[in-house]
Amino acid sequence: MNMTLSPSVPSPSKAPKRRGSTRRRAISQLPPVQNQETHDAALHAIRNLLKGRTSYDAFPVSFRLIVLDTKLNVKKALQCLLLNGVVSAPLWNSEKSKFAGMLTVLDIIHLIQYYYDTANYEAAAADVETFRLESIRDIEKSLGVATPPMLAEHPDSTLYKAAKVLIQTHARRLPLLDYDTETGHELIVSVLTQYRLLKFISINCTREIQQLHLSLRKLNIGTYVSSTPPPQNPENHNPYWPIATATLDTPVFDVVHMFSERAISAVPIIDQDGVVVNLYETVDVITLVRLGAYQSLDLTISEALNQRSPDFPGVVICTAGDSLGTLLQLIKKRRVHRLVVVEGEEEEKKGGKKGRLLGIITLSDVLRYVIGEVSIGDAVESAEEIASLSAAPATPPSPDIVS
């Protein structure tokens, strides 16, 4: 017997009465609407938080502060930095009981550049034994590099104000100074870094960060390879201008010269196709100096990387389509100082090459946008706008990466 399954229809007279449901409707799991308005509102909330909190609030629970006397010789100062695992320290003038600026890895790079240009290895090694920190500014003047500004803030100043000052410092670190109530002398309380400030934001603004969904390239955060050659020497220009680059065969000293002349702290290492294979940083040069290998600056980058510490965390890369919120979440999880922007699947579909250098984003770039040097709502809307900004940026690009 053939049978067809069909729903049974009850008689209207016998239809059961429907009882009212006691269940509550579940909260929608759909993501909130994300647009320019929600992005701007989140950015505004973050800035308001910074205006209502002081630099004290960003201090870690426990920290150590290394302060170097300007009478200390450079070699001992460098050993002190390396032994304590730091790359910078405030300087103190003990004769005047006064803050005297910051010593950074870039200052050591300037010193290496000076000796490499003016003396042989033996003379340089001997002079470093007696050369004092107080004379470093004279070296910078002889090299024609800009003297770093003497900027500082009080720990009670708002994080927003401190951030405004922080992006102006050559050290990307802001000393926090107080005064002794009895003597009136300055006291170095701590040092606020860009990383510490951005991590404070990432920890305390979790909800707002989720709303920062616009892409890094659309927000014009970072410096990107320009399609327009520079006005000077357009025939022989760097195809990745305005970003300084090197290859594995480039001598270390050529990169040291880039560090010193352009006041940058890292150079992407690319292959013949422009694909990023590594990153050479100022701290890598200091590793050679620590080993007493002043003469090793004639090594190629490939040879020098073999002497890099096994603790090197690796190169952090991203694509231009990644969001600002994603970047801040990354800062919350790991120590990041810069990201190399490479071509991804989207660029590959348009004829690009996956992994090819596209740009660099530093913490200076991120902080400059977050605190408001770029006005809210100023996202770049089109590829044409992006290209024009790359060719002639409205605001000066970060000094950390420009060639």
XYZ file of C-alpha atoms in Angstrom:
403
model
C 0.000 0.000 0.000
C 1.322 3.368 -0.973
C 1.262 6.038 1.672
C 2.090 9.747 1.527
C 3.381 11.442 4.647
C 1.610 14.719 5.310
C 1.034 16.841 8.383
C -2.161 16.061 10.209
C -4.559 18.992 10.431
C -6.571 19.009 13.650
C -10.244 19.830 13.632
C -10.921 23.518 14.354
C -13.163 22.570 17.214
C -10.444 20.559 18.859
C -7.544 23.003 18.347
C -5.443 23.232 21.539
C -5.206 26.577 23.264
C -1.834 28.260 22.917
C -0.224 29.041 26.246
C 1.798 32.190 26.697
C 5.569 31.653 26.493
C 7.567 32.224 29.666
C 10.916 32.175 27.842
C 12.878 35.395 27.428
C 14.139 36.431 24.047
C 17.890 35.894 23.807
C 20.112 38.917 23.340
C 21.152 39.294 19.714
C 24.623 37.941 19.011
C 24.996 40.005 15.845
C 27.943 42.420 15.914
C 27.042 46.080 16.443
C 26.710 48.309 13.426
C 30.135 49.606 12.435
C 30.514 52.790 10.459
C 32.390 56.079 10.496
C 30.184 57.407 13.305
C 30.845 54.485 15.665
C 34.578 54.689 14.908
C 34.648 58.411 15.662
C 32.621 57.968 18.847
C 35.069 55.318 20.109
C 38.039 57.550 19.309
C 36.413 60.454 21.133
C 35.806 58.254 24.201
C 39.464 57.177 24.275
C 40.647 60.784 24.124
C 38.279 61.739 26.947
C 39.703 58.924 29.068
C 43.242 60.211 28.519
C 42.135 63.719 29.484
C 40.755 62.394 32.764
C 43.713 60.250 33.838
C 47.207 61.251 34.916
C 50.595 59.869 33.975
C 50.728 58.193 37.388
C 47.857 55.969 36.273
C 49.983 54.469 33.503
C 52.785 53.399 35.858
C 53.238 49.618 36.105
C 52.774 48.074 39.537
C 56.517 47.507 39.790
C 59.286 49.060 37.720
C 62.928 50.054 37.879
C 64.427 53.312 36.750
C 67.989 53.506 35.409
C 69.498 57.026 35.581
C 72.984 57.744 34.173
C 75.303 60.516 35.345
C 76.646 62.658 32.497
C 80.171 62.147 33.874
C 79.951 58.429 33.143
C 81.945 57.240 30.142
C 80.057 55.883 27.169
C 81.341 52.319 27.401
C 80.187 51.889 31.002
C 76.862 53.533 30.195
C 76.312 51.129 27.309
C 77.168 48.156 29.511
C 74.680 49.405 32.097
C 71.899 49.616 29.505
C 72.608 46.151 28.142
C 72.895 44.498 31.555
C 69.534 45.927 32.594
C 67.829 45.102 29.325
C 66.896 48.695 28.440
C 67.658 50.790 25.356
C 67.444 54.265 26.875
C 67.863 56.086 30.183
C 67.493 59.609 31.597
C 70.712 61.601 32.037
C 71.506 63.467 35.246
C 73.858 66.400 35.759
C 75.144 65.812 39.290
C 76.942 69.175 39.423
C 73.719 71.094 38.880
C 71.344 68.453 40.316
C 69.369 68.727 37.114
C 67.829 66.532 34.439
C 70.118 66.531 31.381
C 68.132 64.750 28.660
C 67.862 61.153 27.485
C 70.489 58.677 26.300
C 69.126 56.441 23.552
C 70.437 53.830 21.145
C 70.357 56.489 18.434
C 72.933 58.539 20.392
C 75.261 55.533 20.315
C 74.618 55.189 16.580
C 75.673 58.822 16.088
C 78.848 58.113 18.054
C 79.655 55.069 15.901
C 79.056 57.127 12.757
C 81.412 59.848 14.030
C 84.269 57.479 14.865
C 83.839 55.469 11.690
C 84.204 58.655 9.670
C 87.030 60.322 11.608
C 89.229 57.634 13.192
C 90.506 54.090 12.794
C 89.327 51.197 14.915
C 92.163 51.354 17.429
C 91.702 55.069 18.059
C 87.940 54.709 18.351
C 88.155 51.800 20.796
C 90.626 53.723 22.960
C 88.592 56.940 22.927
C 85.348 55.220 23.870
C 87.011 54.149 27.108
C 87.213 57.785 28.246
C 84.507 59.557 26.241
C 81.833 60.947 28.577
C 78.106 61.163 28.069
C 78.165 64.945 28.508
C 80.048 65.253 25.200
C 77.539 63.352 23.045
C 75.697 66.512 22.038
C 78.970 67.901 20.640
C 79.240 64.793 18.431
C 75.724 65.357 17.129
C 76.573 68.951 16.242
C 79.669 67.856 14.330
C 77.573 65.353 12.368
C 74.976 68.008 11.606
C 72.096 66.074 13.180
C 69.381 67.825 15.147
C 69.875 68.154 18.896
C 66.971 66.409 20.672
C 64.618 68.723 22.605
C 64.725 68.742 26.410
C 61.105 67.788 26.963
C 59.574 66.506 30.190
C 56.273 66.491 32.085
C 55.051 66.250 35.671
C 53.540 62.905 36.733
C 50.300 64.711 37.629
C 49.820 65.968 34.070
C 47.045 64.276 32.131
C 47.917 61.387 29.872
C 46.474 63.363 26.990
C 48.861 66.276 27.620
C 51.793 63.905 28.154
C 50.954 62.137 24.877
C 50.969 65.460 23.025
C 54.504 66.103 24.285
C 55.591 62.486 23.808
C 55.184 62.510 20.033
C 57.589 65.461 19.836
C 60.480 63.676 21.548
C 63.337 62.164 19.575
C 63.624 59.363 22.146
C 59.927 58.388 21.916
C 60.085 58.426 25.700
C 58.984 61.198 28.040
C 60.755 61.761 31.380
C 58.387 62.569 34.245
C 59.918 65.087 36.653
C 58.890 66.274 40.100
C 60.618 68.626 42.547
C 62.052 68.011 46.011
C 59.953 70.043 48.462
C 62.988 70.835 50.645
C 65.746 71.581 48.135
C 63.675 72.490 45.079
C 65.881 70.220 42.957
C 64.436 68.176 40.133
C 63.598 64.510 40.703
C 63.272 61.960 37.907
C 60.229 59.904 38.884
C 59.769 57.685 35.852
C 59.740 57.577 32.053
C 56.545 57.293 30.011
C 56.996 55.411 26.734
C 54.757 55.279 23.698
C 54.327 51.549 24.168
C 53.288 51.954 27.821
C 50.710 54.607 26.909
C 49.208 52.602 24.040
C 49.090 49.482 26.183
C 47.244 51.489 28.871
C 44.675 52.381 26.215
C 44.386 48.793 24.982
C 43.764 47.507 28.519
C 41.323 50.198 29.658
C 39.355 50.800 26.446
C 38.436 47.268 25.366
C 34.920 48.160 24.213
C 36.061 51.251 22.324
C 38.866 49.366 20.570
C 36.332 46.914 19.143
C 34.691 49.865 17.404
C 37.926 51.036 15.736
C 37.205 48.937 12.677
C 38.434 51.233 9.895
C 41.571 50.098 8.074
C 45.030 51.498 8.793
C 45.478 52.620 5.191
C 42.099 54.356 5.092
C 43.020 56.228 8.262
C 46.405 57.106 6.691
C 48.257 55.709 9.726
C 51.883 55.038 8.825
C 54.101 55.780 5.857
C 53.502 53.992 2.576
C 55.441 53.439 -0.615
C 54.693 56.335 -2.949
C 53.789 55.909 -6.602
C 55.319 59.329 -7.286
C 59.136 59.657 -7.368
C 60.758 62.258 -5.094
C 61.436 65.696 -6.592
C 65.208 65.181 -6.218
C 66.920 62.641 -8.509
C 63.745 61.071 -9.937
C 65.836 58.814 -12.205
C 67.776 57.153 -9.377
C 65.110 57.213 -6.714
C 64.470 54.391 -4.272
C 61.476 52.428 -5.668
C 60.191 52.144 -2.091
C 60.522 55.861 -1.334
C 60.031 57.391 1.179
C 60.940 54.227 3.134
C 64.629 53.397 3.585
C 65.401 49.780 2.621
C 68.365 47.397 2.409
C 69.124 43.874 1.186
C 70.937 40.974 2.822
C 74.058 41.984 0.889
C 74.070 45.601 2.115
C 77.034 46.426 4.423
C 76.027 47.089 8.012
C 77.686 50.492 7.976
C 75.462 51.649 5.095
C 72.474 50.938 7.299
C 74.172 52.617 10.275
C 74.531 55.694 8.074
C 70.785 55.565 7.374
C 70.090 55.323 11.108
C 72.293 58.321 11.927
C 71.501 60.599 8.989
C 67.741 60.053 8.998
C 67.176 59.498 12.735
C 65.405 56.174 12.155
C 65.567 53.017 14.234
C 64.812 50.213 11.764
C 65.238 49.380 8.075
C 63.244 46.657 6.262
C 65.409 44.019 4.544
C 63.910 43.040 1.184
C 64.750 40.613 -1.632
C 64.972 41.412 -5.334
C 61.178 41.335 -5.638
C 60.663 43.703 -2.723
C 59.376 40.946 -0.429
C 60.233 41.622 3.220
C 62.620 38.981 4.557
C 63.760 40.654 7.783
C 64.219 43.904 9.685
C 67.519 45.409 10.855
C 67.280 47.601 13.954
C 69.552 49.945 15.875
C 69.697 47.452 18.741
C 71.307 44.954 16.343
C 74.221 47.373 15.874
C 74.552 47.750 19.632
C 74.851 43.964 19.889
C 77.918 44.124 17.625
C 79.385 46.956 19.708
C 78.779 45.026 22.923
C 80.845 42.188 21.477
C 83.627 44.704 20.810
C 83.102 44.271 17.104
C 83.404 47.898 15.987
C 85.183 46.624 12.893
C 82.247 44.295 12.156
C 80.347 47.150 10.571
C 81.890 46.012 7.279
C 79.896 42.785 7.530
C 76.866 42.311 5.318
C 73.428 42.365 6.882
C 73.166 38.617 6.281
C 76.386 37.983 8.249
C 75.378 40.370 11.023
C 71.990 38.714 11.486
C 73.785 35.466 12.334
C 75.029 37.232 15.497
C 71.567 38.399 16.490
C 70.292 37.229 19.856
C 68.100 34.103 19.705
C 65.593 36.068 21.806
C 64.733 38.303 18.838
C 60.901 38.240 18.716
C 60.688 38.397 14.930
C 59.260 40.865 12.450
C 55.636 41.843 13.042
C 53.784 42.304 9.759
C 50.291 43.399 8.836
C 48.344 44.423 5.754
C 46.904 47.830 4.937
C 43.431 46.346 5.349
C 43.938 45.461 9.027
C 42.039 47.685 11.436
C 43.330 50.071 14.079
C 41.462 48.043 16.690
C 43.283 44.863 15.667
C 46.624 46.637 16.034
C 45.789 47.907 19.533
C 44.679 44.423 20.555
C 48.054 43.131 19.397
C 49.837 45.734 21.533
C 47.879 44.444 24.522
C 49.206 40.921 23.956
C 52.862 41.502 23.046
C 55.542 44.169 22.980
C 55.417 45.793 19.562
C 57.388 48.850 18.424
C 56.616 48.868 14.713
C 54.769 46.869 12.075
C 55.903 46.284 8.514
C 52.975 46.634 6.116
C 53.091 44.142 3.241
C 50.902 43.426 0.259
C 48.233 40.860 1.021
C 45.638 38.907 -0.918
C 43.782 42.057 -1.946
C 46.893 43.563 -3.582
C 47.801 40.192 -5.090
C 44.451 40.073 -6.904
C 45.348 43.411 -8.488
C 48.703 42.172 -9.794
C 50.796 42.751 -6.679
C 53.039 40.263 -4.902
C 52.135 38.851 -1.530
C 54.648 39.910 1.111
C 56.066 42.843 -0.874
C 56.883 45.958 1.150
C 54.000 48.418 1.214
C 54.708 50.581 4.250
C 55.726 50.851 7.891
C 53.668 51.791 10.939
C 55.392 52.930 14.108
C 53.974 53.564 17.551
C 54.520 57.269 16.847
C 52.105 56.995 13.916
C 49.483 55.208 15.998
C 49.764 57.577 18.948
C 49.645 60.641 16.686
C 46.308 59.460 15.306
C 44.790 58.282 18.584
C 45.473 61.457 20.570
C 44.092 63.741 17.913
C 46.798 65.238 15.729
C 44.553 63.852 13.009
C 41.029 65.198 13.444
C 38.127 62.855 14.035
C 36.403 61.937 10.782
C 39.485 62.546 8.632
C 39.628 59.031 7.210
C 40.929 58.737 3.658
C 38.076 57.686 1.413
C 39.644 56.729 -1.908
C 42.733 55.217 -3.492
C 43.363 58.553 -5.225
C 43.423 60.379 -1.870
C 45.782 57.768 -0.452
C 48.169 58.156 -3.396
C 48.179 61.939 -3.088
C 48.836 61.764 0.647
C 51.691 59.313 0.064
C 53.244 61.693 -2.436
C 52.799 64.801 -0.295
C 51.622 63.962 3.241
C 49.580 66.621 4.980
C 51.396 65.944 8.239
C 55.088 65.085 8.543
C 55.593 61.295 8.462
C 57.104 59.607 11.469
C 60.839 60.259 11.839
C 61.207 56.607 12.724
C 60.968 55.374 9.140
C 61.307 58.083 6.548
C 64.133 57.773 4.059
